[in-house]
Amino acid sequence: MRKLLFNQHPIAVIEGQLSKELLDAVLQGQAIAQSVEVTLQANDDTQNLEVALRAKLQGSRVKVVGSTELDVAELGYAGGVAQLKQLAGLASISTLVPVTFELAFDL
């Protein structure tokens, strides 16, 4: 799978910003849920995504959890997915995949 999908471009970069208001609320102990627009760069393509974020203070860290769905065909991975489908002998493989991430920021 790695060779078919990620051999030439194995790294993805996601960029976004948390507002000062969100960060201030989290630092005051509030758990926050908010949608944030981010930019994803993968496979020599760039895509804007809306990501659902949850942020809260955990000890001396701000913990941020995000989730979204991503159509990998829009990032140029359709050919690799088709090859995987053929190798696995499947009738279909969805190109829509869930993406989650968890970040911890030390204060």
Coordinates of N, CA, C and O in Angstrom, one line a residue:
M1 N 0.8 -1.2 0.0 CA 0.0 0.0 0.0 C 0.9 1.3 0.0 O 0.6 2.2 -0.7
R2 N 1.9 1.2 0.8 CA 2.8 2.4 0.9 C 3.4 2.7 -0.5 O 3.5 3.9 -0.9
K3 N 3.8 1.7 -1.2 CA 4.4 1.9 -2.5 C 3.4 2.4 -3.5 O 3.8 3.3 -4.3
L4 N 2.2 2.0 -3.5 CA 1.2 2.4 -4.4 C 0.7 3.8 -4.2 O 0.4 4.5 -5.1
L5 N 0.7 4.2 -2.9 CA 0.0 5.5 -2.6 C 1.0 6.6 -2.2 O 0.9 7.8 -2.6
F6 N 2.1 6.2 -1.5 CA 2.9 7.3 -0.8 C 4.3 7.2 -1.2 O 5.1 7.9 -0.6
N7 N 4.7 6.4 -2.2 CA 6.2 6.3 -2.5 C 6.8 7.6 -2.9 O 7.9 7.9 -2.4
Q8 N 6.2 8.3 -3.8 CA 6.8 9.5 -4.3 C 6.6 10.7 -3.4 O 7.5 11.6 -3.3
H9 N 5.5 10.8 -2.6 CA 5.2 11.9 -1.8 C 4.7 11.4 -0.4 O 3.6 11.4 -0.1
P10 N 5.7 11.0 0.4 CA 5.3 10.3 1.7 C 4.9 11.3 2.8 O 4.5 10.9 3.9
I11 N 4.9 12.6 2.6 CA 4.7 13.6 3.6 C 3.5 14.4 3.3 O 3.3 14.9 2.2
A12 N 2.6 14.7 4.3 CA 1.5 15.6 4.2 C 1.7 16.7 5.2 O 2.2 16.4 6.3
V13 N 1.3 17.9 4.8 CA 1.5 19.1 5.7 C 0.1 19.7 5.9 O -0.6 19.9 4.9
I14 N -0.3 20.0 7.1 CA -1.5 20.7 7.4 C -1.2 21.9 8.1 O -0.4 21.9 9.0
E15 N -1.9 23.0 7.7 CA -1.7 24.3 8.3 C -3.0 24.9 8.7 O -4.0 24.8 7.9
G16 N -3.1 25.5 9.8 CA -4.3 26.2 10.3 C -3.9 27.1 11.4 O -2.8 27.1 11.9
Q17 N -4.9 27.9 11.9 CA -4.7 28.8 13.0 C -5.8 28.6 14.0 O -7.0 28.5 13.6
L18 N -5.5 28.6 15.3 CA -6.5 28.8 16.3 C -6.6 30.2 16.7 O -5.6 30.9 16.9
S19 N -7.8 30.7 16.9 CA -8.0 32.1 17.2 C -7.5 32.4 18.6 O -7.5 31.5 19.5
K20 N -7.1 33.6 18.9 CA -6.7 34.0 20.2 C -7.8 33.8 21.2 O -7.6 33.4 22.3
E21 N -9.1 34.1 20.8 CA -10.2 33.9 21.7 C -10.4 32.4 22.1 O -10.7 32.2 23.2
L22 N -10.2 31.5 21.1 CA -10.3 30.1 21.5 C -9.2 29.7 22.4 O -9.5 29.1 23.5
L23 N -8.0 30.1 22.2 CA -6.9 29.8 23.1 C -7.1 30.4 24.5 O -6.9 29.7 25.5
D24 N -7.5 31.6 24.5 CA -7.8 32.3 25.8 C -8.9 31.5 26.6 O -8.7 31.3 27.8
A25 N -9.9 31.1 25.9 CA -11.0 30.3 26.6 C -10.5 29.0 27.1 O -10.8 28.6 28.3
V26 N -9.7 28.3 26.3 CA -9.1 27.1 26.8 C -8.2 27.3 28.0 O -8.2 26.5 29.0
L27 N -7.4 28.3 28.0 CA -6.5 28.6 29.1 C -7.2 28.9 30.3 O -6.7 28.8 31.4
Q28 N -8.5 29.4 30.2 CA -9.3 29.7 31.4 C -10.1 28.4 31.8 O -10.9 28.5 32.7
G29 N -9.8 27.3 31.2 CA -10.4 26.0 31.6 C -11.6 25.6 30.8 O -12.2 24.5 31.2
Q30 N -12.0 26.3 29.8 CA -13.2 25.9 29.0 C -12.8 24.8 28.0 O -11.7 24.9 27.4
A31 N -13.6 23.9 27.8 CA -13.5 22.9 26.7 C -14.2 23.5 25.5 O -15.3 24.0 25.6
I32 N -13.6 23.6 24.3 CA -14.1 24.3 23.2 C -14.2 23.3 22.0 O -13.4 22.5 21.8
A33 N -15.3 23.5 21.3 CA -15.6 22.8 20.0 C -15.8 23.8 19.0 O -16.6 24.7 19.1
Q34 N -15.1 23.7 17.9 CA -15.2 24.8 16.8 C -14.7 24.2 15.5 O -13.8 23.3 15.5
S35 N -15.3 24.6 14.4 CA -14.8 24.3 13.1 C -13.7 25.3 12.6 O -13.9 26.5 12.9
V36 N -12.7 24.8 12.0 CA -11.6 25.6 11.6 C -11.2 25.2 10.2 O -11.2 24.0 9.9
E37 N -10.9 26.2 9.3 CA -10.4 25.9 8.0 C -8.9 25.7 8.0 O -8.2 26.5 8.7
V38 N -8.5 24.6 7.4 CA -7.1 24.3 7.3 C -6.7 24.1 5.9 O -7.5 23.9 5.0
T39 N -5.4 24.1 5.6 CA -4.9 23.9 4.3 C -4.1 22.6 4.3 O -3.2 22.5 5.2
L40 N -4.4 21.6 3.5 CA -3.6 20.4 3.4 C -2.8 20.3 2.2 O -3.3 20.6 1.1
Q41 N -1.5 20.0 2.3 CA -0.7 19.8 1.1 C -0.2 18.3 1.1 O 0.3 17.9 2.1
A42 N -0.6 17.6 0.1 CA -0.2 16.2 -0.1 C -0.2 15.9 -1.5 O -1.0 16.4 -2.3
N43 N 0.8 15.0 -1.9 CA 0.9 14.5 -3.3 C 1.0 15.6 -4.3 O 0.3 15.6 -5.3
D44 N 1.7 16.7 -4.0 CA 1.9 17.8 -4.9 C 0.6 18.6 -5.1 O 0.4 19.2 -6.2
D45 N -0.4 18.5 -4.2 CA -1.7 19.1 -4.4 C -2.0 19.9 -3.1 O -1.5 19.5 -2.0
T46 N -2.8 20.9 -3.2 CA -3.3 21.6 -2.0 C -4.8 21.7 -1.9 O -5.4 21.8 -3.0
Q47 N -5.3 21.5 -0.7 CA -6.8 21.5 -0.6 C -7.2 22.1 0.7 O -6.5 21.9 1.7
N48 N -8.2 23.0 0.7 CA -8.7 23.6 1.9 C -9.8 22.6 2.5 O -10.6 22.1 1.7
L49 N -9.7 22.4 3.8 CA -10.7 21.5 4.5 C -11.3 22.2 5.7 O -10.6 23.0 6.3
E50 N -12.5 21.9 6.0 CA -13.1 22.3 7.2 C -12.9 21.2 8.3 O -13.2 20.0 8.0
V51 N -12.3 21.5 9.4 CA -12.0 20.5 10.4 C -12.7 20.8 11.7 O -12.7 21.9 12.2
A52 N -13.4 19.8 12.3 CA -14.0 20.0 13.6 C -12.9 19.8 14.6 O -12.3 18.7 14.7
L53 N -12.7 20.8 15.5 CA -11.7 20.8 16.5 C -12.4 20.8 17.9 O -13.4 21.4 18.1
R54 N -11.7 20.0 18.8 CA -12.1 20.1 20.2 C -10.8 20.5 20.9 O -9.7 19.8 20.6
A55 N -10.8 21.4 21.8 CA -9.6 21.8 22.5 C -9.9 21.9 24.0 O -11.0 22.4 24.4
K56 N -9.0 21.5 24.8 CA -9.2 21.7 26.3 C -7.8 21.7 27.0 O -6.8 21.2 26.4
L57 N -7.8 22.2 28.2 CA -6.6 22.3 29.0 C -6.5 21.0 29.7 O -7.4 20.5 30.4
Q58 N -5.3 20.3 29.7 CA -5.0 19.1 30.4 C -3.7 19.3 31.1 O -2.6 19.2 30.5
G59 N -3.8 19.6 32.4 CA -2.6 19.9 33.2 C -1.9 21.1 32.6 O -2.4 22.2 32.5
S60 N -0.6 20.9 32.2 CA 0.1 22.0 31.6 C 0.2 22.0 30.1 O 1.1 22.5 29.5
R61 N -0.8 21.4 29.5 CA -0.9 21.2 28.0 C -2.2 21.6 27.5 O -3.2 21.5 28.2
V62 N -2.2 22.1 26.3 CA -3.5 22.3 25.6 C -3.6 21.1 24.6 O -2.7 20.9 23.8
K63 N -4.7 20.4 24.8 CA -4.9 19.2 23.9 C -5.9 19.6 22.8 O -7.0 20.1 23.1
V64 N -5.6 19.3 21.6 CA -6.4 19.6 20.4 C -6.7 18.3 19.7 O -5.7 17.7 19.3
V65 N -7.9 18.0 19.4 CA -8.3 16.8 18.7 C -9.1 17.3 17.5 O -10.0 18.1 17.6
G66 N -8.8 16.8 16.3 CA -9.5 17.2 15.1 C -9.9 16.1 14.3 O -9.4 15.0 14.3
S67 N -11.0 16.3 13.5 CA -11.5 15.2 12.6 C -12.2 15.8 11.4 O -12.8 16.9 11.5
T68 N -12.1 15.1 10.3 CA -12.7 15.5 9.1 C -12.8 14.2 8.2 O -12.3 13.2 8.5
E69 N -13.4 14.4 7.0 CA -13.3 13.4 6.0 C -12.6 13.9 4.8 O -12.7 15.1 4.5
L70 N -11.9 13.1 4.1 CA -11.1 13.5 3.0 C -11.3 12.6 1.8 O -11.2 11.4 2.0
D71 N -11.5 13.2 0.6 CA -11.6 12.3 -0.6 C -10.2 12.3 -1.2 O -9.8 13.3 -1.8
V72 N -9.5 11.2 -1.1 CA -8.1 11.1 -1.5 C -8.0 11.1 -3.0 O -7.0 11.5 -3.6
A73 N -9.1 10.9 -3.8 CA -9.1 11.0 -5.2 C -8.9 12.5 -5.6 O -8.2 12.7 -6.6
E74 N -9.3 13.4 -4.8 CA -9.1 14.8 -5.1 C -7.7 15.3 -4.9 O -7.3 16.3 -5.3
L75 N -6.9 14.4 -4.2 CA -5.5 14.7 -4.0 C -4.6 13.8 -5.0 O -3.4 13.7 -4.8
G76 N -5.2 13.2 -5.9 CA -4.4 12.5 -6.9 C -4.1 11.0 -6.6 O -3.2 10.4 -7.2
Y77 N -4.8 10.5 -5.6 CA -4.5 9.1 -5.2 C -5.4 8.1 -5.8 O -5.4 6.9 -5.4
A78 N -6.3 8.5 -6.7 CA -7.3 7.5 -7.3 C -6.6 6.4 -8.0 O -7.1 5.2 -7.9
G79 N -5.5 6.6 -8.7 CA -4.8 5.5 -9.4 C -4.3 4.5 -8.4 O -4.4 3.3 -8.7
G80 N -3.7 4.9 -7.3 CA -3.2 4.0 -6.4 C -4.3 3.2 -5.7 O -4.2 2.0 -5.4
V81 N -5.4 3.9 -5.4 CA -6.6 3.2 -4.8 C -7.1 2.1 -5.8 O -7.5 1.0 -5.4
A82 N -7.2 2.5 -7.1 CA -7.6 1.5 -8.1 C -6.7 0.3 -8.1 O -7.2 -0.9 -8.2
Q83 N -5.4 0.5 -8.0 CA -4.5 -0.6 -8.0 C -4.6 -1.5 -6.8 O -4.6 -2.7 -6.9
L84 N -4.9 -0.8 -5.6 CA -5.1 -1.6 -4.4 C -6.4 -2.5 -4.5 O -6.4 -3.6 -4.1
K85 N -7.4 -1.9 -5.1 CA -8.7 -2.6 -5.3 C -8.4 -3.8 -6.1 O -8.9 -4.9 -5.8
Q86 N -7.7 -3.7 -7.2 CA -7.4 -4.8 -8.1 C -6.6 -5.9 -7.4 O -6.9 -7.1 -7.5
L87 N -5.5 -5.5 -6.7 CA -4.7 -6.4 -6.0 C -5.4 -7.2 -4.9 O -5.2 -8.4 -4.7
A88 N -6.3 -6.5 -4.2 CA -7.1 -7.1 -3.2 C -8.3 -7.9 -3.7 O -9.0 -8.6 -2.9
G89 N -8.6 -7.8 -5.0 CA -9.7 -8.5 -5.6 C -11.1 -8.0 -5.1 O -12.0 -8.7 -5.0
L90 N -11.2 -6.7 -4.8 CA -12.4 -6.1 -4.3 C -13.2 -5.5 -5.4 O -12.6 -5.0 -6.4
A91 N -14.5 -5.4 -5.2 CA -15.4 -4.7 -6.2 C -15.2 -3.2 -6.1 O -15.3 -2.5 -7.1
S92 N -14.9 -2.7 -4.9 CA -14.8 -1.3 -4.8 C -14.0 -0.9 -3.5 O -14.0 -1.7 -2.5
I93 N -13.4 0.2 -3.5 CA -12.7 0.8 -2.3 C -13.1 2.2 -2.3 O -12.9 2.9 -3.3
S94 N -13.7 2.7 -1.2 CA -14.0 4.1 -1.2 C -12.8 5.0 -1.1 O -11.8 4.7 -0.4
T95 N -12.9 6.2 -1.8 CA -11.8 7.1 -1.7 C -12.0 8.1 -0.6 O -11.2 9.0 -0.3
L96 N -13.2 8.1 0.0 CA -13.5 8.9 1.2 C -13.1 8.3 2.4 O -13.5 7.2 2.8
V97 N -12.1 8.9 3.1 CA -11.5 8.4 4.3 C -11.7 9.3 5.5 O -11.5 10.5 5.3
P98 N -11.9 8.8 6.7 CA -11.9 9.6 7.9 C -10.5 10.0 8.3 O -9.6 9.1 8.2
V99 N -10.3 11.2 8.8 CA -9.0 11.6 9.2 C -9.1 12.2 10.6 O -10.0 13.1 10.8
T100 N -8.3 11.7 11.5 CA -8.3 12.3 12.9 C -6.9 12.6 13.3 O -5.9 11.9 12.8
F101 N -6.7 13.6 14.2 CA -5.4 13.8 14.7 C -5.5 14.4 16.1 O -6.6 14.9 16.5
E102 N -4.5 14.3 16.9 CA -4.4 14.8 18.2 C -3.1 15.5 18.4 O -2.0 14.9 18.1
L103 N -3.2 16.7 18.9 CA -2.0 17.5 19.2 C -1.9 17.9 20.6 O -3.0 18.1 21.2
A104 N -0.8 18.0 21.2 CA -0.6 18.5 22.6 C 0.4 19.6 22.6 O 1.5 19.4 22.0
F105 N 0.0 20.8 23.1 CA 0.9 21.9 23.1 C 1.3 22.2 24.6 O 0.5 22.4 25.4
D106 N 2.6 22.1 24.9 CA 3.1 22.4 26.2 C 3.0 23.9 26.5 O 3.4 24.7 25.6
L107 N 2.6 24.2 27.7 CA 2.5 25.6 28.0 C 3.8 26.1 28.7 O 4.5 25.4 29.3

